[in-house]
Every structure is written in structure tokens, then in C-alpha cells.
GROMACS .gro file of C-alpha atoms in nm:
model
  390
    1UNK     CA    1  -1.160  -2.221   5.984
    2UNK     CA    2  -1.060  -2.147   6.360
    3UNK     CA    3  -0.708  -2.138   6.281
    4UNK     CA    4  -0.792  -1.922   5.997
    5UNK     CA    5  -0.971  -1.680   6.181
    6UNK     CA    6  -0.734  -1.676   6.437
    7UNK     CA    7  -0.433  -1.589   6.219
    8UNK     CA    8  -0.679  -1.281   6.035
    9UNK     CA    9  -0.661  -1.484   5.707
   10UNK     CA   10  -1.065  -1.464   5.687
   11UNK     CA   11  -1.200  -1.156   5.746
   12UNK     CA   12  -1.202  -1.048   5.393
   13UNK     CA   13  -1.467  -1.101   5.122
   14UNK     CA   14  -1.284  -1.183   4.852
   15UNK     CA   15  -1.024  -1.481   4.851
   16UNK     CA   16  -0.761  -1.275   4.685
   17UNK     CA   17  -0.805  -0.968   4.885
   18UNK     CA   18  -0.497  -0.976   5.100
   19UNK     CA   19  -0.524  -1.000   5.514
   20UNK     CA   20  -0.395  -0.696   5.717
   21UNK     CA   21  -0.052  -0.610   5.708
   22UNK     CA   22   0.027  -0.759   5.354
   23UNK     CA   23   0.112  -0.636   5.047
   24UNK     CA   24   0.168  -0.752   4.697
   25UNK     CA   25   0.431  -0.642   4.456
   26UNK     CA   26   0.651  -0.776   4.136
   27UNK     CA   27   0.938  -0.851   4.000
   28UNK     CA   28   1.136  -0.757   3.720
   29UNK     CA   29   1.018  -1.043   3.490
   30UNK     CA   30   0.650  -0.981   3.605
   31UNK     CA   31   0.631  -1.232   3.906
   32UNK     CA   32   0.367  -1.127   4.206
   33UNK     CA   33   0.505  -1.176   4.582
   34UNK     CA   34   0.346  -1.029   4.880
   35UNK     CA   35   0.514  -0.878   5.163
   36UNK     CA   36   0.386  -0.940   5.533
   37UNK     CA   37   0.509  -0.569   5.705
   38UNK     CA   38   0.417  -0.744   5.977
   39UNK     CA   39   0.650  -1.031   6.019
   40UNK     CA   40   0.871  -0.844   5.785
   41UNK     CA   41   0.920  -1.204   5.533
   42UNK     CA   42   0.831  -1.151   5.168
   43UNK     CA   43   0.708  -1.483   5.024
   44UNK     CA   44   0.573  -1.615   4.624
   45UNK     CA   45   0.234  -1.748   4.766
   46UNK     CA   46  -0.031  -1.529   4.818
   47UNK     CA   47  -0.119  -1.576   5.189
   48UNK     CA   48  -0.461  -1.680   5.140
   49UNK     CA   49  -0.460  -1.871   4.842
   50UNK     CA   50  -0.221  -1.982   4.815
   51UNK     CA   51  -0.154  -1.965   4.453
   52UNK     CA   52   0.126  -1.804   4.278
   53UNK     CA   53   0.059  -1.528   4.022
   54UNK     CA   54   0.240  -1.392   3.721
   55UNK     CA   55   0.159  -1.047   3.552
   56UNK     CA   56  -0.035  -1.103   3.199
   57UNK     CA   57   0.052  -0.846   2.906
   58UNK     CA   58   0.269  -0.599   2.861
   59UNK     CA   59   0.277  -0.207   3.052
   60UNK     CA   60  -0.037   0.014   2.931
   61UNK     CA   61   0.073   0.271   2.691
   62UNK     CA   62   0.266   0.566   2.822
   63UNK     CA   63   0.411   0.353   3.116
   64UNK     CA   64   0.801   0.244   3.174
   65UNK     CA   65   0.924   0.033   3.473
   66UNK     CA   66   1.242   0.171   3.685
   67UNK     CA   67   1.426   0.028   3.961
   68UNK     CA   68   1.518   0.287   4.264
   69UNK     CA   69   1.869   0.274   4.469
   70UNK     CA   70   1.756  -0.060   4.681
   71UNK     CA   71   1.677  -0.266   4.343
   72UNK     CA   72   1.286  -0.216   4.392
   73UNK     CA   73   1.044  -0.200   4.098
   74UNK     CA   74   0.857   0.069   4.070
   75UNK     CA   75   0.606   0.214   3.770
   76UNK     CA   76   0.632   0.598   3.578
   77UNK     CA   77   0.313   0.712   3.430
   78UNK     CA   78   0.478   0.988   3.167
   79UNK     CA   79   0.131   1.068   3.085
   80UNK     CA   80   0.010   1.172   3.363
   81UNK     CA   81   0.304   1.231   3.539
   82UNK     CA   82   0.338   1.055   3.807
   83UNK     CA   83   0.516   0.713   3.989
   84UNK     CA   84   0.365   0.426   4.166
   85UNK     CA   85   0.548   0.135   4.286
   86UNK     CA   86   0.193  -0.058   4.222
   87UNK     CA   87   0.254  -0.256   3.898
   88UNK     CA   88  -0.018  -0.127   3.734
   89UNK     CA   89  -0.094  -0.446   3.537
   90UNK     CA   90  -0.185  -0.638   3.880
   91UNK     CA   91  -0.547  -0.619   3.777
   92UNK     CA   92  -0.454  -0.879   3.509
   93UNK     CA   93  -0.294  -1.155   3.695
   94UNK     CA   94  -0.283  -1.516   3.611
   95UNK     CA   95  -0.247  -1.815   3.838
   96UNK     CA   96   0.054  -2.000   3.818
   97UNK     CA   97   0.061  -2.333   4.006
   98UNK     CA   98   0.191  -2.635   3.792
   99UNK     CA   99   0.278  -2.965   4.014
  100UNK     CA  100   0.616  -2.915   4.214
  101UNK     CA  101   0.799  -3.124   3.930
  102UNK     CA  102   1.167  -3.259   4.027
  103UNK     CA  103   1.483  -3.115   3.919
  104UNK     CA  104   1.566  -3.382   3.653
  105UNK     CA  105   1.136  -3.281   3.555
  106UNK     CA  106   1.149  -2.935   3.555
  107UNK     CA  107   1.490  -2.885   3.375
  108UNK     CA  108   1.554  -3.068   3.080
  109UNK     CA  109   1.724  -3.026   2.723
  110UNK     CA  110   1.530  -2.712   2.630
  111UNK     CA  111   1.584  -2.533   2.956
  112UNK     CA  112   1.758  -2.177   2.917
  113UNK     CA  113   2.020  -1.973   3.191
  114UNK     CA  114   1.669  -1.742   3.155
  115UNK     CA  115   1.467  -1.956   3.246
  116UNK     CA  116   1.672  -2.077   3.554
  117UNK     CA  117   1.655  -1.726   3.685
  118UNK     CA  118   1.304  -1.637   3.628
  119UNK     CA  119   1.154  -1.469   3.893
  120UNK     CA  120   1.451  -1.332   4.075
  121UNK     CA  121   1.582  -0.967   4.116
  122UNK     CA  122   1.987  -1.020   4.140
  123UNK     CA  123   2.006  -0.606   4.143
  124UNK     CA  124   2.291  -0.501   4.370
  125UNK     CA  125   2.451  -0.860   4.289
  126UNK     CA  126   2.805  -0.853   4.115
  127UNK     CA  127   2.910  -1.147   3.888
  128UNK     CA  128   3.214  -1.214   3.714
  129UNK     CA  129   3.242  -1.504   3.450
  130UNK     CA  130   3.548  -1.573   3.290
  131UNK     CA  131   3.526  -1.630   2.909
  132UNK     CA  132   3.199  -1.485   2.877
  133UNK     CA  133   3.211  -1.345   2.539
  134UNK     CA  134   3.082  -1.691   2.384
  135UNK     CA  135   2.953  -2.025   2.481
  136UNK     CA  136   2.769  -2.052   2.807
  137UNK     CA  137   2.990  -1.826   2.954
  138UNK     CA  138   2.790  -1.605   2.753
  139UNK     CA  139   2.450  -1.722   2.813
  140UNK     CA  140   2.532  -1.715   3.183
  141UNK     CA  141   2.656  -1.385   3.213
  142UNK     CA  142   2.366  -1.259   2.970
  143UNK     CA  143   2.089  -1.441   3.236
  144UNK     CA  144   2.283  -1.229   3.526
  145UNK     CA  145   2.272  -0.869   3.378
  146UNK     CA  146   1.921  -0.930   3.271
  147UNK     CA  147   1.833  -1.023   3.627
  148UNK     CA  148   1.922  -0.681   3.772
  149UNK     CA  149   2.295  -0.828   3.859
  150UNK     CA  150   2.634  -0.615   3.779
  151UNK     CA  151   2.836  -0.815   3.497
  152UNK     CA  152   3.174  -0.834   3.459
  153UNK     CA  153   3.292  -1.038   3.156
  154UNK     CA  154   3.674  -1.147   3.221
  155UNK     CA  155   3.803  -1.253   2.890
  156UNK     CA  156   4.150  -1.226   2.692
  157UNK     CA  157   3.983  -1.119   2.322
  158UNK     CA  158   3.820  -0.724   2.485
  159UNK     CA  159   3.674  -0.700   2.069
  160UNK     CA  160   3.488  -0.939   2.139
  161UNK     CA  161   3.414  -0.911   2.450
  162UNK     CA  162   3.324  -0.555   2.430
  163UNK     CA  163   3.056  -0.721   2.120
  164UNK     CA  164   2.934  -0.976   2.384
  165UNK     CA  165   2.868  -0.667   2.626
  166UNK     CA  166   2.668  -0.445   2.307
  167UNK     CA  167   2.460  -0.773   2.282
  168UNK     CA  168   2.332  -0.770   2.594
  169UNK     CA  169   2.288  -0.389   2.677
  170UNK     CA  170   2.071  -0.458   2.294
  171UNK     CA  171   1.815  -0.650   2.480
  172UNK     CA  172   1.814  -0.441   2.784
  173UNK     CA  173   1.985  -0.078   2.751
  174UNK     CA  174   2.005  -0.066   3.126
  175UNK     CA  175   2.184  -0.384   3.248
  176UNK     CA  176   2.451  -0.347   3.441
  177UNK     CA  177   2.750  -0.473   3.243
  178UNK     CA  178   3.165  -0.425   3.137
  179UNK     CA  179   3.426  -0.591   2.968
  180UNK     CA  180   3.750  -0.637   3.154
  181UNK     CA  181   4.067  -0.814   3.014
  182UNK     CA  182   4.161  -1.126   3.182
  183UNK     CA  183   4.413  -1.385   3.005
  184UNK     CA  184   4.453  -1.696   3.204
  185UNK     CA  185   4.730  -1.821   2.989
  186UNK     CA  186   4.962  -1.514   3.167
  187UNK     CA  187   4.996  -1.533   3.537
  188UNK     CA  188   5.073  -1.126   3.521
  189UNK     CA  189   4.731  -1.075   3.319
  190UNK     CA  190   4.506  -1.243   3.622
  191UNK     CA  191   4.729  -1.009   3.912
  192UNK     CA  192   4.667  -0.686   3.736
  193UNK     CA  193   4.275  -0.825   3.677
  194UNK     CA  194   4.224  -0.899   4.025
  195UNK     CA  195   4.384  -0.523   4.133
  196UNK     CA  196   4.168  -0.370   3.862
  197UNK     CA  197   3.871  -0.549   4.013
  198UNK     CA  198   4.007  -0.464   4.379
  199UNK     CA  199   4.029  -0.055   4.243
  200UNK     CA  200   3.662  -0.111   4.204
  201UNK     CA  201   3.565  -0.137   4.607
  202UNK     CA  202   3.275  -0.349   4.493
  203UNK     CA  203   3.153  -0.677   4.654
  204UNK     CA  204   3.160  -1.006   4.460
  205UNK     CA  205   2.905  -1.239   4.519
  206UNK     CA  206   2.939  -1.520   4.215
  207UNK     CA  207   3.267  -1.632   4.082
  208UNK     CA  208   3.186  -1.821   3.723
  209UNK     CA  209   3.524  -1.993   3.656
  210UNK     CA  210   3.404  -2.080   3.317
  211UNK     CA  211   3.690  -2.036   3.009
  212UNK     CA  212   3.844  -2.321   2.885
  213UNK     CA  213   4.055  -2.459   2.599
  214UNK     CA  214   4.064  -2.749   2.469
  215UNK     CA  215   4.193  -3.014   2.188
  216UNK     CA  216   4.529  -2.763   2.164
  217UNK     CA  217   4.871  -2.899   2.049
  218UNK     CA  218   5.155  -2.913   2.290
  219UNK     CA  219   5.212  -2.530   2.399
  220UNK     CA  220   5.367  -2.385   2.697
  221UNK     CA  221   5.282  -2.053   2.789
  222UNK     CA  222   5.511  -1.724   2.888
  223UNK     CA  223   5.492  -1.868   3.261
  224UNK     CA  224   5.664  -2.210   3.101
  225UNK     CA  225   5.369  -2.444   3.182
  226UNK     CA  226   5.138  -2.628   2.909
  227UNK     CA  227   4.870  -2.430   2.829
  228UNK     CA  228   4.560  -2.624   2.895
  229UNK     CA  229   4.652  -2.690   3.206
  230UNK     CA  230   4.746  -2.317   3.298
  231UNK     CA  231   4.421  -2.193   3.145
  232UNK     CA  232   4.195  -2.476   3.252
  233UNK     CA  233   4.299  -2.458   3.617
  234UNK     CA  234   4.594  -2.289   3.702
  235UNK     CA  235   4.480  -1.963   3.568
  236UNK     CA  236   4.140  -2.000   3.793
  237UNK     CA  237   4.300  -2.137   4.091
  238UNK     CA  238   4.533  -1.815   4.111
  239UNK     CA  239   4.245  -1.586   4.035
  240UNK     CA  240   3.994  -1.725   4.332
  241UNK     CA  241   4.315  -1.689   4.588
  242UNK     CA  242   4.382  -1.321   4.452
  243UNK     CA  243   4.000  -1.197   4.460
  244UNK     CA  244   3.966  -1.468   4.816
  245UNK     CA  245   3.946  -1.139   5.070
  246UNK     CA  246   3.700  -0.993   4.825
  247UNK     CA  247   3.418  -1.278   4.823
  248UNK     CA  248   3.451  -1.350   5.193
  249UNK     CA  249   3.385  -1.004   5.258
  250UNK     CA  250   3.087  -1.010   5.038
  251UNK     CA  251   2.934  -1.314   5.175
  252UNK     CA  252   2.724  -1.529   5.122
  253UNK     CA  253   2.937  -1.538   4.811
  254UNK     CA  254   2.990  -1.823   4.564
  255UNK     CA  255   3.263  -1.983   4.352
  256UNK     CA  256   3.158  -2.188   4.050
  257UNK     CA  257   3.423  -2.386   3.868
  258UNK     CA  258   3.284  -2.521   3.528
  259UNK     CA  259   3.416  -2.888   3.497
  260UNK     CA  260   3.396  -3.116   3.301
  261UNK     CA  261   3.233  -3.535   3.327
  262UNK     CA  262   3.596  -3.624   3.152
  263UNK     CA  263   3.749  -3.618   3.463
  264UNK     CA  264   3.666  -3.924   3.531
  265UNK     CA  265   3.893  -4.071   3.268
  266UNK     CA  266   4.232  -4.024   3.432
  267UNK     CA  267   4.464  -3.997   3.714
  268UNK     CA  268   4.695  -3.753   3.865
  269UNK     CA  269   4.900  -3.960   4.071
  270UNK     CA  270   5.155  -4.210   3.984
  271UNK     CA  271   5.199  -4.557   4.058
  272UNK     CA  272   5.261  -4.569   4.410
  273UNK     CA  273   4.952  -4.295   4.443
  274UNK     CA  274   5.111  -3.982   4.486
  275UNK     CA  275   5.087  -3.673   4.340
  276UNK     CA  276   5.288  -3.635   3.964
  277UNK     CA  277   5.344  -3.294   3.919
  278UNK     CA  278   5.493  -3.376   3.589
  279UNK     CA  279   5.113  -3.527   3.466
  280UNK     CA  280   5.002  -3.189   3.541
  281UNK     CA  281   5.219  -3.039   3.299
  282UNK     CA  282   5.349  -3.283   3.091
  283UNK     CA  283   5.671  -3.238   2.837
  284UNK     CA  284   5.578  -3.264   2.475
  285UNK     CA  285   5.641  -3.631   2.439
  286UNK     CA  286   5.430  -3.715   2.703
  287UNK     CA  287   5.111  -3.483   2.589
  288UNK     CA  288   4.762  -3.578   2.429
  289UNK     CA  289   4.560  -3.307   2.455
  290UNK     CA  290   4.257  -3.494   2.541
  291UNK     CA  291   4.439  -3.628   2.847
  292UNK     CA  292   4.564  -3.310   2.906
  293UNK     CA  293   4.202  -3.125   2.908
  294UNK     CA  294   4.074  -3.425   3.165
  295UNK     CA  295   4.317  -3.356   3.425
  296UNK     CA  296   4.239  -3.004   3.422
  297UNK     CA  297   3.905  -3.113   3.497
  298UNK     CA  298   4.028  -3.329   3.760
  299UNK     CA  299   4.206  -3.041   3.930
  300UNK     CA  300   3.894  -2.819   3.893
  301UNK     CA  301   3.727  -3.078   4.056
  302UNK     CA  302   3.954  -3.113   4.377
  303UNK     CA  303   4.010  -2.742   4.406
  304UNK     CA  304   3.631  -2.672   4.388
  305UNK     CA  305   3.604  -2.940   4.690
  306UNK     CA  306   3.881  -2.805   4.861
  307UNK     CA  307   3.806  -2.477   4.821
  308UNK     CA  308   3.438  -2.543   4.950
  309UNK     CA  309   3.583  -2.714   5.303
  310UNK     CA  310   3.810  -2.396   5.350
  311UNK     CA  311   3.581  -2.115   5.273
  312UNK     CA  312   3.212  -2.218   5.332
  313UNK     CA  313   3.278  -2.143   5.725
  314UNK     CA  314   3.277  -1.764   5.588
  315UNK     CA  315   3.005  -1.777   5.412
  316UNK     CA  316   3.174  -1.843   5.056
  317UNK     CA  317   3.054  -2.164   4.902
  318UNK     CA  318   3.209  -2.336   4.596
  319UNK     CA  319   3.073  -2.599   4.338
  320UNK     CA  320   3.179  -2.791   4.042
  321UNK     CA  321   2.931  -2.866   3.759
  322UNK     CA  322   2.933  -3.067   3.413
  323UNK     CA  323   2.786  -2.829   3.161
  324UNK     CA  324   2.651  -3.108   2.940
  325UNK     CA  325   2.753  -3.389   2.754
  326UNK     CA  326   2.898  -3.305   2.383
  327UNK     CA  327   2.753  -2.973   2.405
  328UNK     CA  328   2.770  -2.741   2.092
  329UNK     CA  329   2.993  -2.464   2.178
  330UNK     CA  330   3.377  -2.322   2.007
  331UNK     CA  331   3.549  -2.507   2.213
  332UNK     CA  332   3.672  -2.788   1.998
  333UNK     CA  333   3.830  -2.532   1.762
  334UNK     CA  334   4.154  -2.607   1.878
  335UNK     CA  335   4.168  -2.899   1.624
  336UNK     CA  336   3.983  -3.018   1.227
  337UNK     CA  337   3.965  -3.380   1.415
  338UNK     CA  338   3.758  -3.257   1.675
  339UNK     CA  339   3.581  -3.057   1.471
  340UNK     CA  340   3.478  -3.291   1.269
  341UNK     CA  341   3.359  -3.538   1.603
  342UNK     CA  342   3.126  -3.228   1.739
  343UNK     CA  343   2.985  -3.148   1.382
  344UNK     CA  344   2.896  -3.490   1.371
  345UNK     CA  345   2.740  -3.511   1.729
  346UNK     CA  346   2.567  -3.172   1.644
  347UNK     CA  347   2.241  -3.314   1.614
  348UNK     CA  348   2.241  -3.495   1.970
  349UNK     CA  349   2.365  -3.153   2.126
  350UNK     CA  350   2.158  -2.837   2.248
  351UNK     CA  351   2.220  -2.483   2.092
  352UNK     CA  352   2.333  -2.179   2.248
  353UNK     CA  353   2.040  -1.995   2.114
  354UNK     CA  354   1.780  -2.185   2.264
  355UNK     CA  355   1.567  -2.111   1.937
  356UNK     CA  356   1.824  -2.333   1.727
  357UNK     CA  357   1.751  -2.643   1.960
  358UNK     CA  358   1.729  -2.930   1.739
  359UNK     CA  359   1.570  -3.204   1.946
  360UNK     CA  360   1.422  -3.251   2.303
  361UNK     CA  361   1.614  -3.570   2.395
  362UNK     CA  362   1.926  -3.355   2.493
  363UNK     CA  363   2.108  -3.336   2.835
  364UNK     CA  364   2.222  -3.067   2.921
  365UNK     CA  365   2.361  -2.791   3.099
  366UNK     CA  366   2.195  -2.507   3.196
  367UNK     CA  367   2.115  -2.678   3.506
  368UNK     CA  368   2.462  -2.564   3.636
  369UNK     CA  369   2.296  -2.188   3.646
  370UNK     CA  370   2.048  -2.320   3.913
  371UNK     CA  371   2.360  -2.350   4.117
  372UNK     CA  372   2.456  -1.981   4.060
  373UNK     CA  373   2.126  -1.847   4.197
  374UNK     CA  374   2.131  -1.704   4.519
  375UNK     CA  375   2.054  -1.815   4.863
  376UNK     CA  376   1.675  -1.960   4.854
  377UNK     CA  377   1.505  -2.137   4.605
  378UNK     CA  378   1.151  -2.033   4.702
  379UNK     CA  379   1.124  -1.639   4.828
  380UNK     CA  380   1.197  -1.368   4.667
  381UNK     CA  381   1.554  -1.209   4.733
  382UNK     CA  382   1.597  -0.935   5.027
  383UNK     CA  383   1.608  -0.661   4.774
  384UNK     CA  384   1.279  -0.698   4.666
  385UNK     CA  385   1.217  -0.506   4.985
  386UNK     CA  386   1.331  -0.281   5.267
  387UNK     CA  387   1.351  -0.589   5.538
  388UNK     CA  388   1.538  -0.954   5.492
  389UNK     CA  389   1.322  -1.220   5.370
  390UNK     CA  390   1.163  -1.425   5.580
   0.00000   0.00000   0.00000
């Protein structure tokens, strides 16, 4: 009780009434953090407590929740007129304090990119994802705008990408979010993406190297190299090097190269351990496309690494994740054989739409979006307020 009294945490009557110098405010999503104006450090705890709270219920009638110019929350009473940036729902908190499960506990088969986010403001965050109008590119990019981030979806089809970007201003008319054509299958397509994005003068903070083909007969694109490998890899590799200057000057920035566990199921070397270039892009009597669509996992996998070593002493980091095993997605259109091997596997596979999940013994993949989050896992990002986070 000394060392209570000493730091001024119990001169109040009420154990939720907050010590001098502290405030309490929300998120987006309705999650309570207090700010210490003192130490200037925002934290999820209340400092007493220390219990975390969630809003309960939805904004009384006649009230609408804006975000100003520095991405903080703040409350319009059109009724009477007025604007507080007191939520005015914090009468109705609930505790929320479950057990500090672990990461293999806490996200599991049913876990959504929403989920992974909740309880972060990403406003003033800009996010590209490549192949976003379907598939977890999708869902990813979706869980971004709907954080407060700015989206850009980098995909070849802009009909439907432009649909992918209507279906997520549908849930939220005010997310931050564009279409912009990107075909990795055409070295020219990624340099005049990367001097669009450049035109911009915007930061980039997350990188989501996520399209991918897969199961495709022998092709070679216009640049002369099989296709798989040039979209897979190639494509992504020349993109980070094009939009490098950008994310080191928005740092701490990160890359994120979706991969794949099938890299572990071949080589790129030949027999006396060397590099084959010719593996890499193979002639058609040398090609099976599943061979083809592991060493383009491979290569996303040493880039990623490589990548990380060069750039993480400027603040860019880079990591390679396994977005599940089998999962459900378009992917496997390429061919009727595997068509027919991921209808059959459906069952044992999560769903996009996390409503369509058919059974809760599923690995899975959304735990790659933990990876996309932001620095810090446990306070509240600097923009929830006018000083850093503590």
C-alpha cells in the first residue's frame, strides 16, 4: 500500500476512478486505453486495476464517431450539437481479462484477419497487398482499411478489383481504400506501378507480397520466363527493390512475402550444390507445375531472409509465412485435377468468410496477419494520441 501511495495510485475512492494525470479513451473497435499526460505512454490496463475494458452497446441515438487529422476518435452529438472526444458509452464498460493464452491458444482455425487486428487504430498507416481482390489477399487488405489504414489493392484484373474495393467501402463508407493495376506476369506493369505509387509522395509501411498462381501449364510470359515463377517471385522480388527507397523512408516499415510449407519439397541447386538457374525457369520438358510452384516458394523464402539481413538495420523488417495447409481459396483453378484434390479436402479447410467455417479442427492462416500488425503487441499505437507510446 506504501508503494501505492507513493506512486498516487490510492488517493481516490473508487477503484476505477483514474489517479492524477490519466486519462481514458477508445479505439475504433470500442477498446478503452488510458493515457498517463504525465509520462506521456498510453497503455490497455487501467492503471489501478488493472483490468482491461471494452465499450458495451452501440452509440446512443443521434451520435456518429469521427476520426480528426492525427487518427484520434472523437464523438458528434447532431442533436445537440456538439463534439466530445469522450466516448460517450464509457459509462457502460465491461471487463475484459481472459488468461494470457499462447499463440497456438489464442489463434486457432476460426480466427479471422479481424480479429487479429482488434483493438488497433492503423489510421495514417499505408498498405499495399498484391492480389487482393480475392483470397486472403482480400481478407487482409479488408482487416487493414477497416483498421483506419490506407489500402492499396495491386492486382492485374482492376473489375474486380475495383468490386473488391466497393465491398469494403460497403461495410465502412469511410475506409481508406483504391484499386491500382499491378500484373506481375509483365516486368513493365510492376515499373509503371511502383512510379504510380512513387507519384503518390505517400509513405509505405506494410508490403503484403501475397498473389500467386498456381497448378498452370507450361507458359512463358512477354519477359520470356515461365510464368509461375515470374509471378510467384520474380514479379515480387522486382517490386520490393523498385518501392525499397520508399519503405526505408517510412520506417519502421515491413515486407511480408506469403509462402508457402511446399517449399520444403525441392531444391534449387544442382548436383554439385550450386545454384541452377535453369530449375528456376525450366524449358517445357522439364516443367511440373507443382515443382514449379515449390521453388517459387523456395525463392520467396530466401529473398524474405535475405531481404530481412539487408534492410532491418533501417528499420524495414521482412517475413515469410505459410498461410495454411490446403486452404480453400481460387488458387487451384489453374487445373480440373487440382480442382478436384481441393474440393475434396474442402471439408478439412477453413473458409474465407469466416461464417462458412465448416469445422474447428482446421489450421490455419490468419495467424500470418499477426505478423502484419505494427510495432507492439500490447499498447495502443502512437496515433491514438498526441505523444509516442510509452
Amino acid at each position: 500500500m506504501a508503494a501505492l501511495r507513493y506512486a498516487g495510485l490510492d488517493d481516490t475512492d473508487s477503484e476505477d476512478e483514474l489517479p492524477p494525470g490519466w486519462e481514458q479513451r477508445t479505439t475504433k473497435d470500442g477498446w478503452v486505453y488510458y493515457a498517463n499526460h504525465t509520462e506521456e505512454k498510453t497503455q490497455w490496463e487501467h492503471p489501478k486495476t488493472g483490468k482491461r475494458k471494452r465499450i458495451a452497446g452501440d452509440l446512443p441515438y443521434g451520435w456518429e464517431q469521427e476520426t480528426d487529422e492525427n487518427g484520434q476518435v472523437f464523438f458528434v452529438d447532431h442533436i445537440n450539437k456538439r463534439t466530445t472526444y469522450l466516448d460517450p458509452r464509457l459509462a457502460f464498460t465491461v471487463d475484459d481479462n481472459p488468461t494470457k493464452p499462447t499463440t497456438r491458444q489464442r489463434y486457432d482455425g476460426s480466427t479471422t484477419a479481424m480479429e487479429i487486428l482488434q483493438g488497433r487504430d492503423l489510421s495514417g498507416k499505408v498498405v499495399v497487398v498484391t492480389g487482393a481482390n480475392s483470397g486472403i489477399g482480400f481478407e487482409t487488405a479488408k482487416s487493414f482499411a477497416l483498421h483506419g489504414a490506407h489500402v492499396i489493392l495491386a492486382c492485374r484484373n482492376m473489375a474486380r478489383a475495383s468490386e473488391a474495393v466497393s465491398r469494403i467501402l460497403g461495410e465502412w463508407h469511410k475506409a481508406k481504400v483504391e484499386a491500382m493495376t499491378l500484373d506481375l506476369a509483365l516486368l513493365r506493369s510492376v515499373q509503371h506501378f511502383a512510379q504510380a505509387f512513387k507519384a503518390k509522395n505517400v509513405s509505405l509501411h506494410v508490403l503484403v507480397c501475397n498473389a500467386a498462381v498456381f497448378g498452370l501449364p507450361w507458359t512463358l510470359t512477354k519477359d520470356g520466363l515461365e510464368t509461375t515463377f515470374q509471378v510467384n517471385h520474380l514479379g515480387h522480388f522486382y517490386l520490393v527493390q523498385l518501392l525499397q527507397d520508399v519503405l526505408c523512408r517510412s520506417a519502421p516499415a515491413r515486407v511480408v512475402v506469403v509462402s508457402s510449407e511446399s517449399h520444403r519439397f525441392t531444391d534449387i541447386n544442382d548436383s554439385s550444390g550450386k545454384l541452377d538457374f535453369s530449375r528456376l525457369s525450366p524449358s517445357k520438358s522439364d516443367y511440373w507445375a507443382m515443382l514449379a510452384y515449390n521453388r517459387s516458394k523456395l525463392c520467396n523464402i530466401l529473398f524474405s531472409n535475405e531481404l530481412h539481413r539487408r534492410l532491418s538495420p533501417r528499420g524495414v523488417t521482412s517475413n515469410a509465412v505459410h498461410p495454411g495447409n490446403m486452404m480453400y481459396s481460387a488458387l487451384h483453378r489453374g487445373w480440373w485435377v487440382y480442382t478436384l484434390l481441393f474440393t475434396l479436402a474442402r471439408p478439412f479447410t477453413k473458409s474465407m468468410d469466416p461464417r462458412l467455417i465448416p469445422h474447428p479442427c482446421h489450421t490455419f492462416c490468419k495467424l500470418r496477419a499477426r505478423s502484419l500488425s505494427s510495432e507492439g503487441a500490447t499498447l495502443p499505437p502512437h496515433v491514438h494520441s498526441s505523444f509516442p507510446c510509452g
